[in-house]
Amino acid sequence: QKKTKTDSSAKGKEDEEGPRGGTNDDDRSVSSESSSSSSDDDELVLEGELVRNPDASSSSSSEDEEDEDEEDKKPAASDKKQKHNGDQNSSAQKRPRDKKKKKKKDDNLEEIEFIFCDTDEKYWHGCKALLMNAATLYHKHASTWTDWILEQVVGTVVSTSQAYSEEDAVFGFASLVDTSFPPSKDTNTKEQLETQKQRRDAFEFLKQYALKECPAEYQSDMTRLLEQANDAKLFAFLHGRMINLPLEIVLVLHEQLWLDWEYDQQLEQKQPATAKKKKKKAAAAASATSVVSANGEPRILRFAPCTKDNHGTLLYRYYDDELLAGRALVSYVVKAPKAYSQEDPIFLQVLVLTPDNYQQAIHDLKMLVGNGGR
């Protein structure tokens, strides 16, 4: 019985392996066809370049991007948890980042060296442009005023060295123009006579606007002052600058103008600085509140450009004019000539100061800037 059982099992195995492992005629024909096709494939050669379609994206790359997004979100979530828990170490790590950002901003800043120069003909175009931009009052006689400015001893121009800009670049100027006219006998040539006529016309235009809306209480004194009825000189304070010029530079501009003023007074009086200063103090005490000087002390006339807000408050174009107004003997507002491109009304604040008033305003500006101990 065991022998018959093994024979039957062997026979069963042969029946099972026969159809799988056995080789019949059909199998031989299939293998021959596959061998012939493989030989044909070996002989086939493709020519050209394989270019990838940029619009097509594989599923594997999208899956990789999703995995990266999930990894990026995980640290953010952990940071939120740390922030939510009030971890002090996280706040300590943020501080250096802020410093780096500030350092980057500082690296983008460029230091510019401003220089303060005497008036010169090479600054003519720059001074004229700033003067016309300062106030419409000077538009009609801008060239005449510019020539007058550049001839003054008391005048300073803000420029930069050639490494930063052109040689004749003007960032600001300030001048005290002597409006007194020499006697006609001193004007010999035809050109001098023509120049004097142009300057008289320019000053008459200023005088009209100063007296046009002058309050009654100042009418008599302002008329005498502008007609220069006495021997006291009247200086027109002309000033213009770029609107974003730093206030520290504006302070130095006024200080340089004051040095020019003192130098001019020393040349005129031919006296030492100490004696001149004592004389100034005595004159200021004698007529400190008088519009018209009684002892020959000069006066400074300033037309400060400004506008008004909805409540009627004056908004000065130049902040230092507000300090001048706080020290002025007389201050009142008149309408300025209209500009073609400006619809809102513009105004001029007429200011009359003594030289000491101007020096006090410079001191106020110095305290404002923060260099009071300099």
PDB file of N, CA and C in Angstrom, residues 10-55:
ATOM      1  N   ALA A  10       3.546  10.730  -6.879  1.00  0.00           N
ATOM      2  CA  ALA A  10       4.482  11.160  -7.912  1.00  0.00           C
ATOM      3  C   ALA A  10       3.742  11.479  -9.185  1.00  0.00           C
ATOM      4  N   LYS A  11       2.757  10.656  -9.480  1.00  0.00           N
ATOM      5  CA  LYS A  11       1.980  10.878 -10.688  1.00  0.00           C
ATOM      6  C   LYS A  11       1.197  12.175 -10.592  1.00  0.00           C
ATOM      7  N   GLY A  12       0.683  12.476  -9.372  1.00  0.00           N
ATOM      8  CA  GLY A  12      -0.027  13.748  -9.176  1.00  0.00           C
ATOM      9  C   GLY A  12       0.867  14.948  -9.400  1.00  0.00           C
ATOM     10  N   LYS A  13       2.116  14.836  -8.920  1.00  0.00           N
ATOM     11  CA  LYS A  13       3.059  15.937  -9.110  1.00  0.00           C
ATOM     12  C   LYS A  13       3.339  16.142 -10.575  1.00  0.00           C
ATOM     13  N   GLU A  14       3.521  15.055 -11.326  1.00  0.00           N
ATOM     14  CA  GLU A  14       3.777  15.191 -12.755  1.00  0.00           C
ATOM     15  C   GLU A  14       2.594  15.852 -13.447  1.00  0.00           C
ATOM     16  N   ASP A  15       1.354  15.488 -12.995  1.00  0.00           N
ATOM     17  CA  ASP A  15       0.186  16.135 -13.611  1.00  0.00           C
ATOM     18  C   ASP A  15       0.165  17.635 -13.332  1.00  0.00           C
ATOM     19  N   GLU A  16       0.600  18.047 -12.086  1.00  0.00           N
ATOM     20  CA  GLU A  16       0.592  19.479 -11.741  1.00  0.00           C
ATOM     21  C   GLU A  16       1.698  20.245 -12.452  1.00  0.00           C
ATOM     22  N   GLU A  17       2.924  19.595 -12.514  1.00  0.00           N
ATOM     23  CA  GLU A  17       4.040  20.292 -13.129  1.00  0.00           C
ATOM     24  C   GLU A  17       3.986  20.239 -14.644  1.00  0.00           C
ATOM     25  N   GLY A  18       3.246  19.342 -15.184  1.00  0.00           N
ATOM     26  CA  GLY A  18       3.197  19.193 -16.634  1.00  0.00           C
ATOM     27  C   GLY A  18       2.771  20.450 -17.335  1.00  0.00           C
ATOM     28  N   PRO A  19       1.613  21.012 -17.045  1.00  0.00           N
ATOM     29  CA  PRO A  19       1.164  22.182 -17.785  1.00  0.00           C
ATOM     30  C   PRO A  19       1.981  23.417 -17.506  1.00  0.00           C
ATOM     31  N   ARG A  20       2.689  23.542 -16.288  1.00  0.00           N
ATOM     32  CA  ARG A  20       3.488  24.738 -15.998  1.00  0.00           C
ATOM     33  C   ARG A  20       4.888  24.626 -16.533  1.00  0.00           C
ATOM     34  N   GLY A  21       5.640  23.594 -16.115  1.00  0.00           N
ATOM     35  CA  GLY A  21       7.051  23.496 -16.456  1.00  0.00           C
ATOM     36  C   GLY A  21       7.293  22.789 -17.767  1.00  0.00           C
ATOM     37  N   GLY A  22       6.330  22.148 -18.303  1.00  0.00           N
ATOM     38  CA  GLY A  22       6.536  21.402 -19.525  1.00  0.00           C
ATOM     39  C   GLY A  22       6.663  22.315 -20.722  1.00  0.00           C
ATOM     40  N   THR A  23       7.327  21.855 -21.786  1.00  0.00           N
ATOM     41  CA  THR A  23       7.522  22.629 -23.016  1.00  0.00           C
ATOM     42  C   THR A  23       6.807  21.905 -24.117  1.00  0.00           C
ATOM     43  N   ASN A  24       5.848  22.608 -24.735  1.00  0.00           N
ATOM     44  CA  ASN A  24       5.144  22.051 -25.871  1.00  0.00           C
ATOM     45  C   ASN A  24       5.462  22.871 -27.106  1.00  0.00           C
ATOM     46  N   ASP A  25       4.804  22.574 -28.186  1.00  0.00           N
ATOM     47  CA  ASP A  25       5.096  23.255 -29.451  1.00  0.00           C
ATOM     48  C   ASP A  25       4.687  24.719 -29.416  1.00  0.00           C
ATOM     49  N   ASP A  26       3.566  25.013 -28.743  1.00  0.00           N
ATOM     50  CA  ASP A  26       3.129  26.423 -28.671  1.00  0.00           C
ATOM     51  C   ASP A  26       4.148  27.292 -27.961  1.00  0.00           C
ATOM     52  N   ASP A  27       4.713  26.759 -26.861  1.00  0.00           N
ATOM     53  CA  ASP A  27       5.719  27.514 -26.108  1.00  0.00           C
ATOM     54  C   ASP A  27       6.930  27.787 -26.951  1.00  0.00           C
ATOM     55  N   ARG A  28       7.378  26.831 -27.734  1.00  0.00           N
ATOM     56  CA  ARG A  28       8.554  27.024 -28.571  1.00  0.00           C
ATOM     57  C   ARG A  28       8.301  28.139 -29.597  1.00  0.00           C
ATOM     58  N   SER A  29       7.085  28.194 -30.136  1.00  0.00           N
ATOM     59  CA  SER A  29       6.785  29.231 -31.130  1.00  0.00           C
ATOM     60  C   SER A  29       6.794  30.625 -30.501  1.00  0.00           C
ATOM     61  N   VAL A  30       6.282  30.754 -29.282  1.00  0.00           N
ATOM     62  CA  VAL A  30       6.293  32.059 -28.585  1.00  0.00           C
ATOM     63  C   VAL A  30       7.697  32.522 -28.320  1.00  0.00           C
ATOM     64  N   SER A  31       8.579  31.632 -27.854  1.00  0.00           N
ATOM     65  CA  SER A  31       9.967  32.013 -27.546  1.00  0.00           C
ATOM     66  C   SER A  31      10.697  32.418 -28.795  1.00  0.00           C
ATOM     67  N   SER A  32      10.418  31.743 -29.914  1.00  0.00           N
ATOM     68  CA  SER A  32      11.092  32.117 -31.160  1.00  0.00           C
ATOM     69  C   SER A  32      10.648  33.500 -31.619  1.00  0.00           C
ATOM     70  N   GLU A  33       9.344  33.822 -31.441  1.00  0.00           N
ATOM     71  CA  GLU A  33       8.867  35.144 -31.842  1.00  0.00           C
ATOM     72  C   GLU A  33       9.464  36.247 -30.978  1.00  0.00           C
ATOM     73  N   SER A  34       9.605  35.992 -29.654  1.00  0.00           N
ATOM     74  CA  SER A  34      10.192  37.007 -28.753  1.00  0.00           C
ATOM     75  C   SER A  34      11.639  37.248 -29.078  1.00  0.00           C
ATOM     76  N   SER A  35      12.375  36.190 -29.439  1.00  0.00           N
ATOM     77  CA  SER A  35      13.796  36.354 -29.776  1.00  0.00           C
ATOM     78  C   SER A  35      13.946  37.156 -31.045  1.00  0.00           C
ATOM     79  N   SER A  36      13.043  36.930 -32.007  1.00  0.00           N
ATOM     80  CA  SER A  36      13.126  37.690 -33.252  1.00  0.00           C
ATOM     81  C   SER A  36      12.802  39.166 -33.027  1.00  0.00           C
ATOM     82  N   SER A  37      11.812  39.456 -32.159  1.00  0.00           N
ATOM     83  CA  SER A  37      11.468  40.857 -31.880  1.00  0.00           C
ATOM     84  C   SER A  37      12.571  41.572 -31.141  1.00  0.00           C
ATOM     85  N   SER A  38      13.266  40.869 -30.210  1.00  0.00           N
ATOM     86  CA  SER A  38      14.376  41.494 -29.481  1.00  0.00           C
ATOM     87  C   SER A  38      15.509  41.812 -30.418  1.00  0.00           C
ATOM     88  N   SER A  39      15.761  40.945 -31.399  1.00  0.00           N
ATOM     89  CA  SER A  39      16.821  41.229 -32.364  1.00  0.00           C
ATOM     90  C   SER A  39      16.473  42.430 -33.223  1.00  0.00           C
ATOM     91  N   ASP A  40      15.152  42.572 -33.568  1.00  0.00           N
ATOM     92  CA  ASP A  40      14.730  43.752 -34.336  1.00  0.00           C
ATOM     93  C   ASP A  40      14.886  45.028 -33.535  1.00  0.00           C
ATOM     94  N   ASP A  41      14.592  44.956 -32.207  1.00  0.00           N
ATOM     95  CA  ASP A  41      14.745  46.145 -31.343  1.00  0.00           C
ATOM     96  C   ASP A  41      16.187  46.577 -31.253  1.00  0.00           C
ATOM     97  N   ASP A  42      17.107  45.598 -31.252  1.00  0.00           N
ATOM     98  CA  ASP A  42      18.517  45.967 -31.186  1.00  0.00           C
ATOM     99  C   ASP A  42      18.944  46.719 -32.417  1.00  0.00           C
ATOM    100  N   GLU A  43      18.349  46.401 -33.555  1.00  0.00           N
ATOM    101  CA  GLU A  43      18.747  47.082 -34.777  1.00  0.00           C
ATOM    102  C   GLU A  43      18.098  48.460 -34.911  1.00  0.00           C
ATOM    103  N   LEU A  44      17.044  48.794 -34.139  1.00  0.00           N
ATOM    104  CA  LEU A  44      16.344  50.083 -34.237  1.00  0.00           C
ATOM    105  C   LEU A  44      17.103  51.153 -33.469  1.00  0.00           C
ATOM    106  N   VAL A  45      17.440  52.320 -34.129  1.00  0.00           N
ATOM    107  CA  VAL A  45      18.172  53.434 -33.520  1.00  0.00           C
ATOM    108  C   VAL A  45      17.319  54.683 -33.643  1.00  0.00           C
ATOM    109  N   LEU A  46      17.092  55.385 -32.494  1.00  0.00           N
ATOM    110  CA  LEU A  46      16.312  56.627 -32.476  1.00  0.00           C
ATOM    111  C   LEU A  46      17.232  57.828 -32.562  1.00  0.00           C
ATOM    112  N   GLU A  47      16.903  58.804 -33.397  1.00  0.00           N
ATOM    113  CA  GLU A  47      17.669  60.034 -33.548  1.00  0.00           C
ATOM    114  C   GLU A  47      16.860  61.227 -33.036  1.00  0.00           C
ATOM    115  N   GLY A  48      17.562  62.243 -32.473  1.00  0.00           N
ATOM    116  CA  GLY A  48      16.889  63.437 -31.929  1.00  0.00           C
ATOM    117  C   GLY A  48      17.203  63.624 -30.465  1.00  0.00           C
ATOM    118  N   GLU A  49      16.564  64.641 -29.853  1.00  0.00           N
ATOM    119  CA  GLU A  49      16.768  64.970 -28.449  1.00  0.00           C
ATOM    120  C   GLU A  49      15.476  64.796 -27.680  1.00  0.00           C
ATOM    121  N   LEU A  50      15.630  64.378 -26.467  1.00  0.00           N
ATOM    122  CA  LEU A  50      14.490  64.182 -25.586  1.00  0.00           C
ATOM    123  C   LEU A  50      14.305  65.437 -24.736  1.00  0.00           C
ATOM    124  N   VAL A  51      13.189  66.155 -24.946  1.00  0.00           N
ATOM    125  CA  VAL A  51      12.908  67.413 -24.242  1.00  0.00           C
ATOM    126  C   VAL A  51      11.756  67.195 -23.286  1.00  0.00           C
ATOM    127  N   ARG A  52      11.974  67.701 -22.059  1.00  0.00           N
ATOM    128  CA  ARG A  52      10.950  67.542 -21.035  1.00  0.00           C
ATOM    129  C   ARG A  52       9.940  68.683 -21.134  1.00  0.00           C
ATOM    130  N   ASN A  53       8.683  68.335 -21.043  1.00  0.00           N
ATOM    131  CA  ASN A  53       7.623  69.341 -21.063  1.00  0.00           C
ATOM    132  C   ASN A  53       7.587  70.074 -19.717  1.00  0.00           C
ATOM    133  N   PRO A  54       7.818  71.402 -19.720  1.00  0.00           N
ATOM    134  CA  PRO A  54       7.849  72.104 -18.412  1.00  0.00           C
ATOM    135  C   PRO A  54       6.504  72.156 -17.715  1.00  0.00           C
ATOM    136  N   ASP A  55       5.431  72.034 -18.510  1.00  0.00           N
ATOM    137  CA  ASP A  55       4.097  72.100 -17.888  1.00  0.00           C
ATOM    138  C   ASP A  55       3.734  70.824 -17.153  1.00  0.00           C
TER     139      ASP A  55
END
